[in-house]
XYZ file of C-alpha atoms in Angstrom:
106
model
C 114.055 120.194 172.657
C 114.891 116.597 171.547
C 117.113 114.203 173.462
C 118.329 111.515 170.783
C 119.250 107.878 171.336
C 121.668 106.269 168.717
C 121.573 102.939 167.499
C 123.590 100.376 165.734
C 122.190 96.811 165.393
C 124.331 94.107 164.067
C 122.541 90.691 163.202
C 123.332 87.321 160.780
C 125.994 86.913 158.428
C 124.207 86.392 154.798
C 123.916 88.463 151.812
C 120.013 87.370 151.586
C 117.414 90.169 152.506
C 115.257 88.912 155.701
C 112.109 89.798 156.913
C 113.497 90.388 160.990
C 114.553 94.052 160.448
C 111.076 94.708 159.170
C 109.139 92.918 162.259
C 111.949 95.013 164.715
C 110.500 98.439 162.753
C 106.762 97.465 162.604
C 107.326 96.795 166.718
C 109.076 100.405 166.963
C 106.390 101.875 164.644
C 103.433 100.329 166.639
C 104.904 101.495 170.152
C 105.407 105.019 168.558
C 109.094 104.328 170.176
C 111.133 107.834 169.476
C 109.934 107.947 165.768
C 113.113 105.665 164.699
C 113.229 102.919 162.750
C 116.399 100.859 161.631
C 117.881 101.030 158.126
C 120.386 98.714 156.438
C 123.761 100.480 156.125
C 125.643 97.411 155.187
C 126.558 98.107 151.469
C 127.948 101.298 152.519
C 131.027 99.919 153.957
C 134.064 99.750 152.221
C 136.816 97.477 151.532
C 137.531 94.896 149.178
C 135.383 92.501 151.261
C 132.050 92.462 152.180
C 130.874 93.028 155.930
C 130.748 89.352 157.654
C 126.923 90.538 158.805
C 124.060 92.845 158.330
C 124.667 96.643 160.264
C 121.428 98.788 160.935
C 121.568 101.987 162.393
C 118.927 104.267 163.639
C 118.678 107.261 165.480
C 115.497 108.043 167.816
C 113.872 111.135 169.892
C 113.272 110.771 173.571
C 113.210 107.276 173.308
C 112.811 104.374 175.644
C 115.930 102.366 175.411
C 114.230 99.411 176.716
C 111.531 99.196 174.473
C 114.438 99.303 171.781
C 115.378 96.576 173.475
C 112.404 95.199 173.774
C 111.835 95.406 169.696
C 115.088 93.347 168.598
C 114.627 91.030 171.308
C 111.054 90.114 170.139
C 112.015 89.607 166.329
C 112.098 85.908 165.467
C 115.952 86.323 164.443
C 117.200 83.820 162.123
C 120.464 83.276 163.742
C 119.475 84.853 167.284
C 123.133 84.450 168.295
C 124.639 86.637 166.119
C 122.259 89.992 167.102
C 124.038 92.977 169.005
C 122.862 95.982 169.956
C 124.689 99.111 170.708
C 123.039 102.585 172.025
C 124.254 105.765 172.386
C 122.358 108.408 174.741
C 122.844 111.912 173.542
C 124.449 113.193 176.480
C 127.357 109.768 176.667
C 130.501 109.501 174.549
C 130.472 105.607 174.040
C 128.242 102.937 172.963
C 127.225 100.415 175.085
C 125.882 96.949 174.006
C 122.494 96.779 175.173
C 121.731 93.893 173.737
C 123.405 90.445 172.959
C 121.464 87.321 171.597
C 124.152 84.749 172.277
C 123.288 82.380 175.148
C 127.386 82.343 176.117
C 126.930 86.163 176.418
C 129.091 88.910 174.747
């Protein structure tokens, strides 16, 4: 039986690649956190603009949300203030922001 946690993580606006997302997934990795790890989606949008930031997403198996947490929060994040992230239990209907880097707050 699995019990999945969904995850979107929005971070820095830029087109450059960055090295955060991979210290966030060598934390998860290390921590054996729900066998997750987070995976640029951002070209996949569409539009005749591009996305104003970089969207991961992830999905994990009886996870601990707070060491998901735990992981973004740690990453030395470029532009801290722009880093969200939403989770989704299995069993709720919404996302919730778990996470918000900006010292104002979200």
């Amino acid at each position: 039986m699995s019990r999945v946690t969904n995850a979107i993580l929005a971070a820095h606006v830029g087109r450059r690649p960055n090295d955060e997302i991979a210290i966030v997934n060598e934390f998860l990795r290390t921590n054996e956190v729900g066998g997750g790890e987070f995976r640029e989606v951002t070209d996949h949008a569409s539009g005749n603009k591009h996305l104003e930031c970089r969207v991961y997403l992830s999905a994990f198996n009886h996870a601990d949300t707070d060491r998901i947490v735990e992981a973004v929060q740690q990453a030395p994040w470029r532009d801290r203030e722009m880093v969200q992230l939403f989770v989704k239990e299995q069993e709720e209907e919404l996302f919730a922001l778990r996470y918000c880097g900006s010292p104002k707050g979200c």
